[in-house]
Amino acid sequence: DAGITQSPRHKVTETGTPVTLRCHQTENHRYMYWYRQDPGHGLRLIHYSYGVKDTDKGEVSDGYSVSRSKTEDFLLTLESATSSQTSVYFCAISDFERGRSSGANVLTFGAGSRLTVL
Amino acid sequence: LAKTTQPISMDSYEGQEVNITCSHNNIATNDYITWYQQFPSQGPRFIIQGYKTKVTNEVASLFIPADRKSSTLSLPRVSLSDTAVYYCLVVADQTGANNLFFGTGTRLTVIP
């Protein structure tokens, strides 16, 4: 997808192990997001970032941490994975700038990372 | 978050026009109506966004009545490749802190 790459695309891990998912963008967009998608729940926001070292929590942030040390990379870490974190994780980016443009924020999503925690 | 209601699934034959209606009775003044499309094993993809009346792009048209409590996504002459899940969202203007509620969407199946 246009300038946004997620890695790994698939991962199987065991309960209690740390996991890091990476989102890389080449669009120089300020906003980056991590969502998870589960059957019956749609997409739910985990964390988002509005600049280097600027992050905030979303709806389902417990058990997750993020880091953004440079514009192009947004990392999602599960410090100790649990089976409830088995999901498909999507990264998204946006060039939103408050006051600059009309309309609501539009996101561009990556292809997703499927994580299975056994 | 303004909740939306849309049909769970729809079937259509190739070449037909498909209209998917979304209800959003609690839409706020600064909310925009946004539609995304999602194919299996892919992330959602933005299709179209509107505030009122009609918006058209190369992919679809979006019709929004004056009261804005509903909207209709129109896909002209669908093909098999339009088989996907379509999500209707109500998104507030001027916020980057998006907590988009995608819900379960409408699963469109295009039949040959």
PDB file of C-alpha atoms in Angstrom:
ATOM      1  CA  ASP A   1       0.000   0.000   0.000  1.00  0.00           C
ATOM      2  CA  ALA A   2       1.132   3.452  -1.010  1.00  0.00           C
ATOM      3  CA  GLY A   3       4.200   4.121   1.136  1.00  0.00           C
ATOM      4  CA  ILE A   4       3.285   2.128   4.214  1.00  0.00           C
ATOM      5  CA  THR A   5       4.824  -1.208   5.145  1.00  0.00           C
ATOM      6  CA  GLN A   6       4.124  -3.470   8.092  1.00  0.00           C
ATOM      7  CA  SER A   7       6.440  -6.174   9.382  1.00  0.00           C
ATOM      8  CA  PRO A   8       6.220  -8.974  10.087  1.00  0.00           C
ATOM      9  CA  ARG A   9       3.101  -9.827   8.103  1.00  0.00           C
ATOM     10  CA  HIS A  10       2.572 -13.037  10.068  1.00  0.00           C
ATOM     11  CA  LYS A  11       3.864 -14.106  13.446  1.00  0.00           C
ATOM     12  CA  VAL A  12       3.145 -16.970  15.789  1.00  0.00           C
ATOM     13  CA  THR A  13       4.443 -16.669  19.309  1.00  0.00           C
ATOM     14  CA  GLU A  14       3.889 -18.103  22.750  1.00  0.00           C
ATOM     15  CA  THR A  15       2.198 -16.554  25.748  1.00  0.00           C
ATOM     16  CA  GLY A  16       4.546 -14.407  27.801  1.00  0.00           C
ATOM     17  CA  THR A  17       7.001 -13.569  25.040  1.00  0.00           C
ATOM     18  CA  PRO A  18       7.628  -9.987  23.884  1.00  0.00           C
ATOM     19  CA  VAL A  19       6.547  -9.030  20.391  1.00  0.00           C
ATOM     20  CA  THR A  20       7.285  -5.922  18.341  1.00  0.00           C
ATOM     21  CA  LEU A  21       5.428  -4.963  15.203  1.00  0.00           C
ATOM     22  CA  ARG A  22       6.879  -2.339  12.925  1.00  0.00           C
ATOM     23  CA  CYS A  23       5.169   0.196  10.730  1.00  0.00           C
ATOM     24  CA  HIS A  24       7.294   2.059   8.206  1.00  0.00           C
ATOM     25  CA  GLN A  25       6.109   4.923   6.007  1.00  0.00           C
ATOM     26  CA  THR A  26       7.754   6.821   3.196  1.00  0.00           C
ATOM     27  CA  GLU A  27       5.097   9.576   2.997  1.00  0.00           C
ATOM     28  CA  ASN A  28       6.524  11.822   5.743  1.00  0.00           C
ATOM     29  CA  HIS A  29       3.070  11.979   7.350  1.00  0.00           C
ATOM     30  CA  ARG A  30       2.811  13.322  10.848  1.00  0.00           C
ATOM     31  CA  TYR A  31       0.092  11.040  12.196  1.00  0.00           C
ATOM     32  CA  MET A  32       0.471   7.282  12.593  1.00  0.00           C
ATOM     33  CA  TYR A  33      -1.926   4.812  14.200  1.00  0.00           C
ATOM     34  CA  TRP A  34      -2.112   1.236  15.378  1.00  0.00           C
ATOM     35  CA  TYR A  35      -5.453  -0.598  15.211  1.00  0.00           C
ATOM     36  CA  ARG A  36      -6.471  -4.155  15.890  1.00  0.00           C
ATOM     37  CA  GLN A  37      -9.273  -5.920  14.047  1.00  0.00           C
ATOM     38  CA  ASP A  38     -11.227  -8.757  15.608  1.00  0.00           C
ATOM     39  CA  PRO A  39     -14.437 -10.469  14.499  1.00  0.00           C
ATOM     40  CA  GLY A  40     -17.443  -8.696  15.971  1.00  0.00           C
ATOM     41  CA  HIS A  41     -15.430  -5.671  17.101  1.00  0.00           C
ATOM     42  CA  GLY A  42     -14.483  -3.920  13.908  1.00  0.00           C
ATOM     43  CA  LEU A  43     -11.258  -1.914  14.140  1.00  0.00           C
ATOM     44  CA  ARG A  44     -10.213  -0.531  17.515  1.00  0.00           C
ATOM     45  CA  LEU A  45      -7.543   2.088  18.095  1.00  0.00           C
ATOM     46  CA  ILE A  46      -4.635   0.990  20.288  1.00  0.00           C
ATOM     47  CA  HIS A  47      -2.256   3.970  20.172  1.00  0.00           C
ATOM     48  CA  TYR A  48      -1.524   6.821  17.852  1.00  0.00           C
ATOM     49  CA  SER A  49       1.298   9.269  17.289  1.00  0.00           C
ATOM     50  CA  TYR A  50       1.157  12.900  16.229  1.00  0.00           C
ATOM     51  CA  GLY A  51       4.887  13.389  15.824  1.00  0.00           C
ATOM     52  CA  VAL A  52       8.283  12.089  16.827  1.00  0.00           C
ATOM     53  CA  LYS A  53       8.164  11.053  20.484  1.00  0.00           C
ATOM     54  CA  ASP A  54       4.520  12.249  20.693  1.00  0.00           C
ATOM     55  CA  THR A  55       2.076   9.424  21.311  1.00  0.00           C
ATOM     56  CA  ASP A  56      -1.262   8.933  22.985  1.00  0.00           C
ATOM     57  CA  LYS A  57      -3.495   6.079  24.021  1.00  0.00           C
ATOM     58  CA  GLY A  58      -6.486   4.814  22.145  1.00  0.00           C
ATOM     59  CA  GLU A  59      -9.471   2.743  23.118  1.00  0.00           C
ATOM     60  CA  VAL A  60      -7.642  -0.536  23.845  1.00  0.00           C
ATOM     61  CA  SER A  61      -4.124   0.421  24.936  1.00  0.00           C
ATOM     62  CA  ASP A  62      -3.715  -1.903  27.934  1.00  0.00           C
ATOM     63  CA  GLY A  63      -0.908  -4.407  27.349  1.00  0.00           C
ATOM     64  CA  TYR A  64       0.594  -2.391  24.511  1.00  0.00           C
ATOM     65  CA  SER A  65       3.300   0.242  24.266  1.00  0.00           C
ATOM     66  CA  VAL A  66       4.510   2.265  21.296  1.00  0.00           C
ATOM     67  CA  SER A  67       7.527   4.255  20.272  1.00  0.00           C
ATOM     68  CA  ARG A  68       8.253   6.718  17.528  1.00  0.00           C
ATOM     69  CA  SER A  69      11.876   7.787  17.425  1.00  0.00           C
ATOM     70  CA  LYS A  70      11.712   9.005  13.826  1.00  0.00           C
ATOM     71  CA  THR A  71       8.973  10.172  11.501  1.00  0.00           C
ATOM     72  CA  GLU A  72       8.937   7.085   9.341  1.00  0.00           C
ATOM     73  CA  ASP A  73       8.728   4.360  11.991  1.00  0.00           C
ATOM     74  CA  PHE A  74       6.038   3.555  14.552  1.00  0.00           C
ATOM     75  CA  LEU A  75       6.620   0.467  16.682  1.00  0.00           C
ATOM     76  CA  LEU A  76       3.979  -1.459  18.596  1.00  0.00           C
ATOM     77  CA  THR A  77       5.256  -3.638  21.439  1.00  0.00           C
ATOM     78  CA  LEU A  78       3.489  -6.327  23.393  1.00  0.00           C
ATOM     79  CA  GLU A  79       5.706  -6.660  26.462  1.00  0.00           C
ATOM     80  CA  SER A  80       4.271 -10.067  27.400  1.00  0.00           C
ATOM     81  CA  ALA A  81       1.904 -11.431  24.793  1.00  0.00           C
ATOM     82  CA  THR A  82      -1.371 -13.037  25.843  1.00  0.00           C
ATOM     83  CA  SER A  83      -3.845 -15.135  23.863  1.00  0.00           C
ATOM     84  CA  SER A  84      -6.333 -12.245  23.951  1.00  0.00           C
ATOM     85  CA  GLN A  85      -3.878 -10.280  21.820  1.00  0.00           C
ATOM     86  CA  THR A  86      -4.256 -12.715  18.960  1.00  0.00           C
ATOM     87  CA  SER A  87      -5.538 -10.425  16.235  1.00  0.00           C
ATOM     88  CA  VAL A  88      -4.826  -8.684  12.970  1.00  0.00           C
ATOM     89  CA  TYR A  89      -2.980  -5.427  13.564  1.00  0.00           C
ATOM     90  CA  PHE A  90      -3.211  -2.559  11.127  1.00  0.00           C
ATOM     91  CA  CYS A  91      -1.027   0.480  10.951  1.00  0.00           C
ATOM     92  CA  ALA A  92      -2.396   3.639   9.361  1.00  0.00           C
ATOM     93  CA  ILE A  93      -1.005   7.028   8.427  1.00  0.00           C
ATOM     94  CA  SER A  94      -2.523  10.442   7.835  1.00  0.00           C
ATOM     95  CA  ASP A  95      -1.317  13.814   6.628  1.00  0.00           C
ATOM     96  CA  PHE A  96      -3.836  15.592   8.835  1.00  0.00           C
ATOM     97  CA  GLU A  97      -2.889  19.103   9.918  1.00  0.00           C
ATOM     98  CA  ARG A  98      -5.346  20.992  12.080  1.00  0.00           C
ATOM     99  CA  GLY A  99      -6.683  24.054  10.331  1.00  0.00           C
ATOM    100  CA  ARG A 100      -4.974  23.297   7.062  1.00  0.00           C
ATOM    101  CA  SER A 101      -7.546  21.266   5.243  1.00  0.00           C
ATOM    102  CA  SER A 102     -11.283  20.829   5.191  1.00  0.00           C
ATOM    103  CA  GLY A 103     -13.024  17.577   5.786  1.00  0.00           C
ATOM    104  CA  ALA A 104     -12.393  14.897   8.317  1.00  0.00           C
ATOM    105  CA  ASN A 105      -9.169  12.996   8.674  1.00  0.00           C
ATOM    106  CA  VAL A 106      -8.636  10.256   6.076  1.00  0.00           C
ATOM    107  CA  LEU A 107      -6.397   7.327   6.898  1.00  0.00           C
ATOM    108  CA  THR A 108      -4.273   5.127   4.659  1.00  0.00           C
ATOM    109  CA  PHE A 109      -3.884   1.628   6.032  1.00  0.00           C
ATOM    110  CA  GLY A 110      -1.124  -0.916   5.726  1.00  0.00           C
ATOM    111  CA  ALA A 111      -1.691  -4.515   4.714  1.00  0.00           C
ATOM    112  CA  GLY A 112      -1.869  -5.779   8.289  1.00  0.00           C
ATOM    113  CA  SER A 113       0.112  -8.068  10.565  1.00  0.00           C
ATOM    114  CA  ARG A 114      -1.550 -11.270  11.689  1.00  0.00           C
ATOM    115  CA  LEU A 115      -0.400 -12.229  15.186  1.00  0.00           C
ATOM    116  CA  THR A 116      -1.209 -15.549  16.830  1.00  0.00           C
ATOM    117  CA  VAL A 117      -0.385 -16.024  20.500  1.00  0.00           C
ATOM    118  CA  LEU A 118      -0.475 -19.661  21.587  1.00  0.00           C
TER     119      LEU A 118
ATOM    120  CA  LEU B   1     -18.920   8.645  18.534  1.00  0.00           C
ATOM    121  CA  ALA B   2     -21.949   8.702  16.299  1.00  0.00           C
ATOM    122  CA  LYS B   3     -22.982   5.123  15.691  1.00  0.00           C
ATOM    123  CA  THR B   4     -23.931   3.951  12.245  1.00  0.00           C
ATOM    124  CA  THR B   5     -26.249   1.216  11.070  1.00  0.00           C
ATOM    125  CA  GLN B   6     -25.896  -0.495   7.713  1.00  0.00           C
ATOM    126  CA  PRO B   7     -27.054  -3.797   6.237  1.00  0.00           C
ATOM    127  CA  ILE B   8     -24.921  -6.786   7.142  1.00  0.00           C
ATOM    128  CA  SER B   9     -24.751  -8.127   3.608  1.00  0.00           C
ATOM    129  CA  MET B  10     -25.901  -7.528   0.042  1.00  0.00           C
ATOM    130  CA  ASP B  11     -25.691  -9.475  -3.188  1.00  0.00           C
ATOM    131  CA  SER B  12     -25.624  -7.978  -6.659  1.00  0.00           C
ATOM    132  CA  TYR B  13     -25.081  -9.159 -10.213  1.00  0.00           C
ATOM    133  CA  GLU B  14     -22.217  -7.850 -12.276  1.00  0.00           C
ATOM    134  CA  GLY B  15     -23.015  -4.672 -14.159  1.00  0.00           C
ATOM    135  CA  GLN B  16     -25.715  -3.500 -11.782  1.00  0.00           C
ATOM    136  CA  GLU B  17     -25.679  -0.344  -9.696  1.00  0.00           C
ATOM    137  CA  VAL B  18     -25.403  -1.020  -5.985  1.00  0.00           C
ATOM    138  CA  ASN B  19     -26.689   1.331  -3.314  1.00  0.00           C
ATOM    139  CA  ILE B  20     -25.665   0.798   0.305  1.00  0.00           C
ATOM    140  CA  THR B  21     -27.530   2.915   2.823  1.00  0.00           C
ATOM    141  CA  CYS B  22     -26.144   3.923   6.188  1.00  0.00           C
ATOM    142  CA  SER B  23     -28.123   5.363   9.079  1.00  0.00           C
ATOM    143  CA  HIS B  24     -26.475   7.852  11.457  1.00  0.00           C
ATOM    144  CA  ASN B  25     -29.243   9.494  13.456  1.00  0.00           C
ATOM    145  CA  ASN B  26     -26.914  11.119  16.001  1.00  0.00           C
ATOM    146  CA  ILE B  27     -24.576  12.817  13.555  1.00  0.00           C
ATOM    147  CA  ALA B  28     -23.091  16.063  14.874  1.00  0.00           C
ATOM    148  CA  THR B  29     -22.696  19.368  13.080  1.00  0.00           C
ATOM    149  CA  ASN B  30     -18.969  18.941  12.539  1.00  0.00           C
ATOM    150  CA  ASP B  31     -19.122  15.290  11.476  1.00  0.00           C
ATOM    151  CA  TYR B  32     -18.271  14.037   8.001  1.00  0.00           C
ATOM    152  CA  ILE B  33     -19.536  10.811   6.469  1.00  0.00           C
ATOM    153  CA  THR B  34     -16.722   8.623   5.265  1.00  0.00           C
ATOM    154  CA  TRP B  35     -16.771   5.286   3.492  1.00  0.00           C
ATOM    155  CA  TYR B  36     -14.010   2.689   3.428  1.00  0.00           C
ATOM    156  CA  GLN B  37     -13.688  -0.560   1.480  1.00  0.00           C
ATOM    157  CA  GLN B  38     -11.877  -3.631   2.745  1.00  0.00           C
ATOM    158  CA  PHE B  39     -10.849  -6.681   0.737  1.00  0.00           C
ATOM    159  CA  PRO B  40      -9.925  -9.937   2.498  1.00  0.00           C
ATOM    160  CA  SER B  41      -6.449  -9.882   4.038  1.00  0.00           C
ATOM    161  CA  GLN B  42      -6.040  -6.174   3.325  1.00  0.00           C
ATOM    162  CA  GLY B  43      -6.443  -2.980   5.290  1.00  0.00           C
ATOM    163  CA  PRO B  44      -9.430  -0.687   4.759  1.00  0.00           C
ATOM    164  CA  ARG B  45      -9.157   1.723   1.844  1.00  0.00           C
ATOM    165  CA  PHE B  46     -10.780   5.159   1.737  1.00  0.00           C
ATOM    166  CA  ILE B  47     -13.452   5.472  -0.936  1.00  0.00           C
ATOM    167  CA  ILE B  48     -15.300   8.744  -0.485  1.00  0.00           C
ATOM    168  CA  GLN B  49     -16.199  11.419   2.030  1.00  0.00           C
ATOM    169  CA  GLY B  50     -18.968  13.989   2.154  1.00  0.00           C
ATOM    170  CA  TYR B  51     -20.741  16.490   4.350  1.00  0.00           C
ATOM    171  CA  LYS B  52     -23.979  17.189   2.519  1.00  0.00           C
ATOM    172  CA  THR B  53     -25.798  16.758  -0.819  1.00  0.00           C
ATOM    173  CA  LYS B  54     -23.811  14.726  -3.339  1.00  0.00           C
ATOM    174  CA  VAL B  55     -20.180  13.876  -3.814  1.00  0.00           C
ATOM    175  CA  THR B  56     -18.833  11.914  -6.766  1.00  0.00           C
ATOM    176  CA  ASN B  57     -15.401  10.588  -7.588  1.00  0.00           C
ATOM    177  CA  GLU B  58     -14.008   8.011  -9.982  1.00  0.00           C
ATOM    178  CA  VAL B  59     -15.044   5.141  -7.726  1.00  0.00           C
ATOM    179  CA  ALA B  60     -18.430   5.998  -6.249  1.00  0.00           C
ATOM    180  CA  SER B  61     -21.075   8.578  -5.442  1.00  0.00           C
ATOM    181  CA  LEU B  62     -22.266   9.565  -2.020  1.00  0.00           C
ATOM    182  CA  PHE B  63     -25.748  10.953  -1.493  1.00  0.00           C
ATOM    183  CA  ILE B  64     -26.553  12.785   1.734  1.00  0.00           C
ATOM    184  CA  PRO B  65     -30.052  14.208   2.384  1.00  0.00           C
ATOM    185  CA  ALA B  66     -30.577  17.565   4.008  1.00  0.00           C
ATOM    186  CA  ASP B  67     -31.098  16.175   7.523  1.00  0.00           C
ATOM    187  CA  ARG B  68     -27.831  14.163   7.226  1.00  0.00           C
ATOM    188  CA  LYS B  69     -29.280  11.330   9.294  1.00  0.00           C
ATOM    189  CA  SER B  70     -28.504   8.831   6.577  1.00  0.00           C
ATOM    190  CA  SER B  71     -26.330   8.484   3.514  1.00  0.00           C
ATOM    191  CA  THR B  72     -26.151   6.225   0.476  1.00  0.00           C
ATOM    192  CA  LEU B  73     -23.026   4.924  -1.177  1.00  0.00           C
ATOM    193  CA  SER B  74     -23.641   4.215  -4.843  1.00  0.00           C
ATOM    194  CA  LEU B  75     -21.336   1.962  -6.842  1.00  0.00           C
ATOM    195  CA  PRO B  76     -22.057   2.129 -10.582  1.00  0.00           C
ATOM    196  CA  ARG B  77     -21.922  -1.050 -12.660  1.00  0.00           C
ATOM    197  CA  VAL B  78     -20.194  -3.297 -10.131  1.00  0.00           C
ATOM    198  CA  SER B  79     -17.742  -5.992 -11.150  1.00  0.00           C
ATOM    199  CA  LEU B  80     -16.524  -9.105  -9.344  1.00  0.00           C
ATOM    200  CA  SER B  81     -13.593  -7.099  -8.002  1.00  0.00           C
ATOM    201  CA  ASP B  82     -15.994  -4.915  -6.015  1.00  0.00           C
ATOM    202  CA  THR B  83     -16.739  -7.838  -3.708  1.00  0.00           C
ATOM    203  CA  ALA B  84     -15.620  -6.497  -0.332  1.00  0.00           C
ATOM    204  CA  VAL B  85     -16.788  -5.172   3.006  1.00  0.00           C
ATOM    205  CA  TYR B  86     -17.910  -1.542   2.956  1.00  0.00           C
ATOM    206  CA  TYR B  87     -17.807   0.537   6.097  1.00  0.00           C
ATOM    207  CA  CYS B  88     -19.713   3.727   6.798  1.00  0.00           C
ATOM    208  CA  LEU B  89     -18.151   5.991   9.395  1.00  0.00           C
ATOM    209  CA  VAL B  90     -19.029   9.325  10.917  1.00  0.00           C
ATOM    210  CA  VAL B  91     -15.831  11.223  11.616  1.00  0.00           C
ATOM    211  CA  ALA B  92     -15.446  14.546  13.388  1.00  0.00           C
ATOM    212  CA  ASP B  93     -13.837  17.402  11.544  1.00  0.00           C
ATOM    213  CA  GLN B  94     -10.482  18.845  12.591  1.00  0.00           C
ATOM    214  CA  THR B  95      -9.209  16.042  14.745  1.00  0.00           C
ATOM    215  CA  GLY B  96      -6.240  13.815  14.102  1.00  0.00           C
ATOM    216  CA  ALA B  97      -6.948  11.712  17.167  1.00  0.00           C
ATOM    217  CA  ASN B  98      -9.144   9.405  15.193  1.00  0.00           C
ATOM    218  CA  ASN B  99     -10.901   6.631  16.996  1.00  0.00           C
ATOM    219  CA  LEU B 100     -12.688   5.336  13.960  1.00  0.00           C
ATOM    220  CA  PHE B 101     -15.543   2.955  14.671  1.00  0.00           C
ATOM    221  CA  PHE B 102     -15.730   0.599  11.734  1.00  0.00           C
ATOM    222  CA  GLY B 103     -18.360  -1.762  13.041  1.00  0.00           C
ATOM    223  CA  THR B 104     -19.036  -4.882  10.982  1.00  0.00           C
ATOM    224  CA  GLY B 105     -19.780  -3.076   7.716  1.00  0.00           C
ATOM    225  CA  THR B 106     -21.754  -4.352   4.743  1.00  0.00           C
ATOM    226  CA  ARG B 107     -20.408  -7.412   2.997  1.00  0.00           C
ATOM    227  CA  LEU B 108     -21.090  -6.974  -0.725  1.00  0.00           C
ATOM    228  CA  THR B 109     -20.932 -10.045  -2.915  1.00  0.00           C
ATOM    229  CA  VAL B 110     -20.977  -9.521  -6.668  1.00  0.00           C
ATOM    230  CA  ILE B 111     -22.309 -12.493  -8.576  1.00  0.00           C
ATOM    231  CA  PRO B 112     -21.296 -13.296 -12.176  1.00  0.00           C
TER     232      PRO B 112
END
